PDB file of C-alpha atoms in Angstrom:
ATOM      1  CA  MET A   1      56.170 -52.589  82.346  1.00  0.00           C
ATOM      2  CA  ASN A   2      53.857 -54.715  84.072  1.00  0.00           C
ATOM      3  CA  GLY A   3      51.256 -55.234  81.322  1.00  0.00           C
ATOM      4  CA  GLN A   4      49.195 -52.366  82.519  1.00  0.00           C
ATOM      5  CA  ASN A   5      48.866 -49.293  80.385  1.00  0.00           C
ATOM      6  CA  ASP A   6      50.845 -46.354  81.425  1.00  0.00           C
ATOM      7  CA  PRO A   7      48.508 -43.347  82.360  1.00  0.00           C
ATOM      8  CA  GLN A   8      50.500 -41.257  79.959  1.00  0.00           C
ATOM      9  CA  ASP A   9      49.590 -43.548  77.018  1.00  0.00           C
ATOM     10  CA  LEU A  10      45.888 -43.226  77.906  1.00  0.00           C
ATOM     11  CA  GLN A  11      45.852 -39.442  77.830  1.00  0.00           C
ATOM     12  CA  GLU A  12      47.272 -39.051  74.421  1.00  0.00           C
ATOM     13  CA  PRO A  13      44.573 -38.448  71.753  1.00  0.00           C
ATOM     14  CA  VAL A  14      44.266 -41.034  69.106  1.00  0.00           C
ATOM     15  CA  ASN A  15      44.097 -39.399  65.597  1.00  0.00           C
ATOM     16  CA  ILE A  16      41.576 -41.272  63.480  1.00  0.00           C
ATOM     17  CA  ASN A  17      42.065 -38.977  60.520  1.00  0.00           C
ATOM     18  CA  THR A  18      44.345 -40.203  57.838  1.00  0.00           C
ATOM     19  CA  ASP A  19      45.487 -36.647  57.147  1.00  0.00           C
ATOM     20  CA  GLU A  20      47.124 -35.215  60.193  1.00  0.00           C
ATOM     21  CA  ASN A  21      46.652 -31.620  59.096  1.00  0.00           C
ATOM     22  CA  THR A  22      42.832 -31.906  59.001  1.00  0.00           C
ATOM     23  CA  PRO A  23      40.979 -31.221  62.182  1.00  0.00           C
ATOM     24  CA  GLY A  24      38.832 -34.029  63.396  1.00  0.00           C
ATOM     25  CA  ASP A  25      35.527 -32.128  63.321  1.00  0.00           C
ATOM     26  CA  GLN A  26      35.836 -31.281  59.607  1.00  0.00           C
ATOM     27  CA  HIS A  27      34.944 -34.673  58.492  1.00  0.00           C
ATOM     28  CA  LEU A  28      31.791 -34.614  60.511  1.00  0.00           C
ATOM     29  CA  ASN A  29      30.619 -31.471  58.842  1.00  0.00           C
ATOM     30  CA  GLU A  30      31.171 -32.584  55.219  1.00  0.00           C
ATOM     31  CA  PRO A  31      28.108 -34.781  54.886  1.00  0.00           C
ATOM     32  CA  VAL A  32      25.958 -32.063  56.435  1.00  0.00           C
ATOM     33  CA  ALA A  33      27.380 -29.512  53.859  1.00  0.00           C
ATOM     34  CA  GLU A  34      26.639 -31.913  51.056  1.00  0.00           C
ATOM     35  CA  GLU A  35      23.050 -32.416  52.230  1.00  0.00           C
ATOM     36  CA  SER A  36      22.333 -28.663  52.468  1.00  0.00           C
ATOM     37  CA  GLU A  37      24.023 -28.065  49.091  1.00  0.00           C
ATOM     38  CA  LEU A  38      21.904 -30.892  47.599  1.00  0.00           C
ATOM     39  CA  GLY A  39      18.740 -29.304  49.184  1.00  0.00           C
ATOM     40  CA  LEU A  40      19.773 -25.921  47.734  1.00  0.00           C
ATOM     41  CA  LEU A  41      20.274 -27.526  44.253  1.00  0.00           C
ATOM     42  CA  LYS A  42      16.894 -29.243  44.525  1.00  0.00           C
ATOM     43  CA  THR A  43      15.271 -25.901  45.406  1.00  0.00           C
ATOM     44  CA  LYS A  44      16.958 -24.262  42.430  1.00  0.00           C
ATOM     45  CA  LEU A  45      15.886 -27.081  40.182  1.00  0.00           C
ATOM     46  CA  GLU A  46      12.226 -26.632  41.289  1.00  0.00           C
ATOM     47  CA  GLU A  47      12.341 -22.921  40.763  1.00  0.00           C
ATOM     48  CA  LYS A  48      13.834 -23.344  37.215  1.00  0.00           C
ATOM     49  CA  ASN A  49      11.279 -26.101  36.447  1.00  0.00           C
ATOM     50  CA  ASP A  50       8.388 -23.818  37.572  1.00  0.00           C
ATOM     51  CA  GLN A  51       9.901 -20.959  35.585  1.00  0.00           C
ATOM     52  CA  TYR A  52      10.085 -23.209  32.506  1.00  0.00           C
ATOM     53  CA  LEU A  53       6.505 -24.352  32.843  1.00  0.00           C
ATOM     54  CA  ARG A  54       5.256 -20.770  33.126  1.00  0.00           C
ATOM     55  CA  LEU A  55       7.209 -19.629  30.171  1.00  0.00           C
ATOM     56  CA  ALA A  56       5.916 -22.614  28.110  1.00  0.00           C
ATOM     57  CA  ALA A  57       2.303 -21.728  29.213  1.00  0.00           C
ATOM     58  CA  GLU A  58       2.858 -18.129  28.389  1.00  0.00           C
ATOM     59  CA  PHE A  59       4.231 -19.026  24.947  1.00  0.00           C
ATOM     60  CA  ASP A  60       1.158 -21.228  24.223  1.00  0.00           C
ATOM     61  CA  ASN A  61      -1.097 -18.332  25.226  1.00  0.00           C
ATOM     62  CA  PHE A  62       0.897 -15.982  22.944  1.00  0.00           C
ATOM     63  CA  LYS A  63       0.480 -18.347  19.998  1.00  0.00           C
ATOM     64  CA  ARG A  64      -3.279 -18.598  20.604  1.00  0.00           C
ATOM     65  CA  ARG A  65      -3.679 -14.875  20.996  1.00  0.00           C
ATOM     66  CA  THR A  66      -1.626 -14.053  17.824  1.00  0.00           C
ATOM     67  CA  ALA A  67      -3.569 -16.649  15.769  1.00  0.00           C
ATOM     68  CA  LYS A  68      -6.798 -15.101  16.973  1.00  0.00           C
ATOM     69  CA  GLU A  69      -5.563 -11.556  16.226  1.00  0.00           C
ATOM     70  CA  ARG A  70      -4.493 -12.742  12.729  1.00  0.00           C
ATOM     71  CA  VAL A  71      -7.910 -14.056  11.952  1.00  0.00           C
ATOM     72  CA  GLU A  72      -9.602 -10.886  13.292  1.00  0.00           C
ATOM     73  CA  LEU A  73      -7.225  -8.769  11.229  1.00  0.00           C
ATOM     74  CA  ILE A  74      -8.066 -10.667   7.952  1.00  0.00           C
ATOM     75  CA  GLN A  75     -11.818 -10.430   8.738  1.00  0.00           C
ATOM     76  CA  THR A  76     -11.567  -6.729   9.582  1.00  0.00           C
ATOM     77  CA  ALA A  77      -9.537  -5.921   6.499  1.00  0.00           C
ATOM     78  CA  GLY A  78     -12.110  -7.620   4.266  1.00  0.00           C
ATOM     79  CA  LYS A  79     -14.879  -5.763   6.045  1.00  0.00           C
ATOM     80  CA  ASP A  80     -13.091  -2.346   5.444  1.00  0.00           C
ATOM     81  CA  VAL A  81     -12.878  -3.008   1.727  1.00  0.00           C
ATOM     82  CA  ILE A  82     -16.500  -4.114   1.506  1.00  0.00           C
ATOM     83  CA  VAL A  83     -17.648  -1.000   3.466  1.00  0.00           C
ATOM     84  CA  SER A  84     -15.740   1.225   1.159  1.00  0.00           C
ATOM     85  CA  LEU A  85     -17.379  -0.374  -1.910  1.00  0.00           C
ATOM     86  CA  LEU A  86     -20.947   0.062  -0.577  1.00  0.00           C
ATOM     87  CA  GLU A  87     -21.039   3.659  -1.809  1.00  0.00           C
ATOM     88  CA  VAL A  88     -20.067   2.432  -5.222  1.00  0.00           C
ATOM     89  CA  LEU A  89     -22.699  -0.263  -5.155  1.00  0.00           C
ATOM     90  CA  ASP A  90     -25.250   2.346  -4.192  1.00  0.00           C
ATOM     91  CA  ASP A  91     -24.260   4.606  -7.114  1.00  0.00           C
ATOM     92  CA  ALA A  92     -24.461   1.585  -9.471  1.00  0.00           C
ATOM     93  CA  ALA A  93     -27.953   0.798  -8.220  1.00  0.00           C
ATOM     94  CA  ARG A  94     -28.993   4.366  -8.849  1.00  0.00           C
ATOM     95  CA  ALA A  95     -27.501   4.382 -12.361  1.00  0.00           C
ATOM     96  CA  GLU A  96     -29.408   0.953 -13.043  1.00  0.00           C
ATOM     97  CA  GLY A  97     -32.619   2.648 -11.868  1.00  0.00           C
ATOM     98  CA  GLN A  98     -32.044   5.664 -14.202  1.00  0.00           C
ATOM     99  CA  MET A  99     -31.489   3.326 -17.249  1.00  0.00           C
ATOM    100  CA  ASP A 100     -35.109   2.202 -16.971  1.00  0.00           C
ATOM    101  CA  LYS A 101     -36.414   5.840 -16.631  1.00  0.00           C
ATOM    102  CA  THR A 102     -34.496   7.648 -19.258  1.00  0.00           C
ATOM    103  CA  GLU A 103     -34.051   7.211 -23.025  1.00  0.00           C
ATOM    104  CA  ASP A 104     -30.969   9.614 -23.095  1.00  0.00           C
ATOM    105  CA  LEU A 105     -28.020   7.377 -23.783  1.00  0.00           C
ATOM    106  CA  GLY A 106     -25.600  10.263 -22.963  1.00  0.00           C
ATOM    107  CA  GLN A 107     -26.911  10.547 -19.542  1.00  0.00           C
ATOM    108  CA  ILE A 108     -26.575   6.722 -18.958  1.00  0.00           C
ATOM    109  CA  ARG A 109     -23.072   6.641 -20.312  1.00  0.00           C
ATOM    110  CA  GLU A 110     -22.018   9.623 -18.125  1.00  0.00           C
ATOM    111  CA  GLY A 111     -23.621   7.875 -15.028  1.00  0.00           C
ATOM    112  CA  ILE A 112     -21.843   4.660 -15.686  1.00  0.00           C
ATOM    113  CA  ARG A 113     -18.584   6.540 -16.363  1.00  0.00           C
ATOM    114  CA  LEU A 114     -18.911   8.258 -12.994  1.00  0.00           C
ATOM    115  CA  VAL A 115     -19.620   4.844 -11.194  1.00  0.00           C
ATOM    116  CA  PHE A 116     -16.511   3.344 -12.725  1.00  0.00           C
ATOM    117  CA  GLN A 117     -14.494   6.425 -11.829  1.00  0.00           C
ATOM    118  CA  LYS A 118     -15.589   6.173  -8.211  1.00  0.00           C
ATOM    119  CA  LEU A 119     -14.863   2.427  -8.164  1.00  0.00           C
ATOM    120  CA  ARG A 120     -11.341   2.975  -9.487  1.00  0.00           C
ATOM    121  CA  SER A 121     -10.750   5.761  -6.948  1.00  0.00           C
ATOM    122  CA  THR A 122     -12.001   3.675  -4.025  1.00  0.00           C
ATOM    123  CA  LEU A 123      -9.868   0.702  -5.011  1.00  0.00           C
ATOM    124  CA  GLY A 124      -6.841   2.956  -5.759  1.00  0.00           C
ATOM    125  CA  ALA A 125      -7.198   4.402  -2.172  1.00  0.00           C
ATOM    126  CA  ARG A 126      -6.901   0.810  -0.949  1.00  0.00           C
ATOM    127  CA  GLY A 127      -3.612   0.296  -2.806  1.00  0.00           C
ATOM    128  CA  LEU A 128      -4.858  -1.182  -6.079  1.00  0.00           C
ATOM    129  CA  LYS A 129      -3.003   0.054  -9.152  1.00  0.00           C
ATOM    130  CA  PRO A 130      -3.563  -0.964 -12.835  1.00  0.00           C
ATOM    131  CA  MET A 131      -0.666  -2.336 -14.758  1.00  0.00           C
ATOM    132  CA  GLU A 132       0.268  -0.499 -17.993  1.00  0.00           C
ATOM    133  CA  ALA A 133       1.035  -3.251 -20.548  1.00  0.00           C
ATOM    134  CA  LYS A 134       0.004  -2.126 -23.978  1.00  0.00           C
ATOM    135  CA  GLY A 135       2.979  -1.012 -26.064  1.00  0.00           C
ATOM    136  CA  THR A 136       5.581  -2.144 -23.497  1.00  0.00           C
ATOM    137  CA  GLU A 137       8.207  -4.914 -23.900  1.00  0.00           C
ATOM    138  CA  PHE A 138       6.744  -8.333 -23.059  1.00  0.00           C
ATOM    139  CA  ASN A 139       7.889  -9.381 -19.603  1.00  0.00           C
ATOM    140  CA  PRO A 140       6.987 -12.856 -18.417  1.00  0.00           C
ATOM    141  CA  ASP A 141       7.255 -11.554 -14.837  1.00  0.00           C
ATOM    142  CA  LEU A 142       4.434  -9.215 -15.450  1.00  0.00           C
ATOM    143  CA  HIS A 143       2.553 -10.589 -18.440  1.00  0.00           C
ATOM    144  CA  GLU A 144       0.971 -13.829 -19.454  1.00  0.00           C
ATOM    145  CA  ALA A 145       1.103 -14.321 -23.211  1.00  0.00           C
ATOM    146  CA  ILE A 146      -2.253 -15.452 -24.674  1.00  0.00           C
ATOM    147  CA  THR A 147      -1.056 -15.512 -28.219  1.00  0.00           C
ATOM    148  CA  GLU A 148       1.419 -14.101 -30.711  1.00  0.00           C
ATOM    149  CA  ILE A 149       0.460 -12.251 -33.766  1.00  0.00           C
ATOM    150  CA  PRO A 150       2.582 -10.944 -36.715  1.00  0.00           C
ATOM    151  CA  ALA A 151       3.534  -7.317 -36.139  1.00  0.00           C
ATOM    152  CA  GLY A 152       5.766  -4.637 -37.659  1.00  0.00           C
ATOM    153  CA  ASP A 153       9.386  -4.349 -36.592  1.00  0.00           C
ATOM    154  CA  GLU A 154       8.572  -1.687 -33.948  1.00  0.00           C
ATOM    155  CA  MET A 155       6.068  -4.054 -32.201  1.00  0.00           C
ATOM    156  CA  GLN A 156       8.082  -7.321 -32.278  1.00  0.00           C
ATOM    157  CA  GLY A 157       8.490  -8.651 -28.720  1.00  0.00           C
ATOM    158  CA  LYS A 158       6.061  -5.940 -27.461  1.00  0.00           C
ATOM    159  CA  VAL A 159       2.529  -6.133 -26.077  1.00  0.00           C
ATOM    160  CA  VAL A 160       0.196  -5.516 -29.071  1.00  0.00           C
ATOM    161  CA  ASP A 161      -3.066  -5.866 -27.118  1.00  0.00           C
ATOM    162  CA  GLU A 162      -4.241  -6.430 -23.595  1.00  0.00           C
ATOM    163  CA  VAL A 163      -6.960  -9.056 -23.170  1.00  0.00           C
ATOM    164  CA  THR A 164      -7.133  -8.809 -19.420  1.00  0.00           C
ATOM    165  CA  LYS A 165      -5.651  -5.925 -17.371  1.00  0.00           C
ATOM    166  CA  GLY A 166      -3.064  -6.762 -14.706  1.00  0.00           C
ATOM    167  CA  TYR A 167      -3.118  -5.198 -11.197  1.00  0.00           C
ATOM    168  CA  TYR A 168      -0.731  -4.419  -8.316  1.00  0.00           C
ATOM    169  CA  LEU A 169      -1.906  -4.258  -4.744  1.00  0.00           C
ATOM    170  CA  ASN A 170       0.658  -2.075  -2.789  1.00  0.00           C
ATOM    171  CA  GLU A 171       3.340  -2.684  -5.416  1.00  0.00           C
ATOM    172  CA  LYS A 172       2.879  -6.526  -5.415  1.00  0.00           C
ATOM    173  CA  ILE A 173       1.317  -8.196  -8.479  1.00  0.00           C
ATOM    174  CA  ILE A 174      -2.109  -9.744  -7.703  1.00  0.00           C
ATOM    175  CA  ARG A 175      -3.034 -10.460 -11.274  1.00  0.00           C
ATOM    176  CA  PHE A 176      -0.888 -10.776 -14.374  1.00  0.00           C
ATOM    177  CA  ALA A 177      -1.932  -9.000 -17.470  1.00  0.00           C
ATOM    178  CA  LYS A 178      -3.058 -11.387 -20.190  1.00  0.00           C
ATOM    179  CA  VAL A 179      -1.613 -10.068 -23.425  1.00  0.00           C
ATOM    180  CA  VAL A 180      -1.149 -10.561 -27.221  1.00  0.00           C
ATOM    181  CA  VAL A 181       2.571 -10.295 -28.166  1.00  0.00           C
ATOM    182  CA  GLY A 182       3.822  -9.148 -31.570  1.00  0.00           C
ATOM    183  CA  LYS A 183       6.294 -11.420 -33.381  1.00  0.00           C
TER     184      LYS A 183
END
């Protein structure tokens, strides 16, 4: 050994990997794989962010559209009721005109009775139903007691008189009956 390297020593590959079972080119590929994986994740993130922004915009449009439709529905519902009452208004105007022309109270009464019947019928077709209170047990969920008056045993705790009629609209109370209760 003369201080020179033996040609056999030079031909042996030097393993720079700490793990002898891992091929040398694997470590070179790892950073590239991480970069492509990172790029893929960034692309997916951008897609999801875009999807989120579109959904948020779509939801805002949905809220605006439903609010507008709700306002239109309320206006249209009110219009339908008013239009249905125009015929009753016309009949009332004709009855009023007849009151000035005729002296026959029977005809006037009959005309007014017909107008009220048509009004009740029109409102009933829209879901309005009068509450029957007189003679029934007082119920604070349905009635508003205006006063109490002395009454016989059979009328104690019952509605003796109805000051203001109560009404349901499609089975929901829209006005409580104002009543006089027997005590």
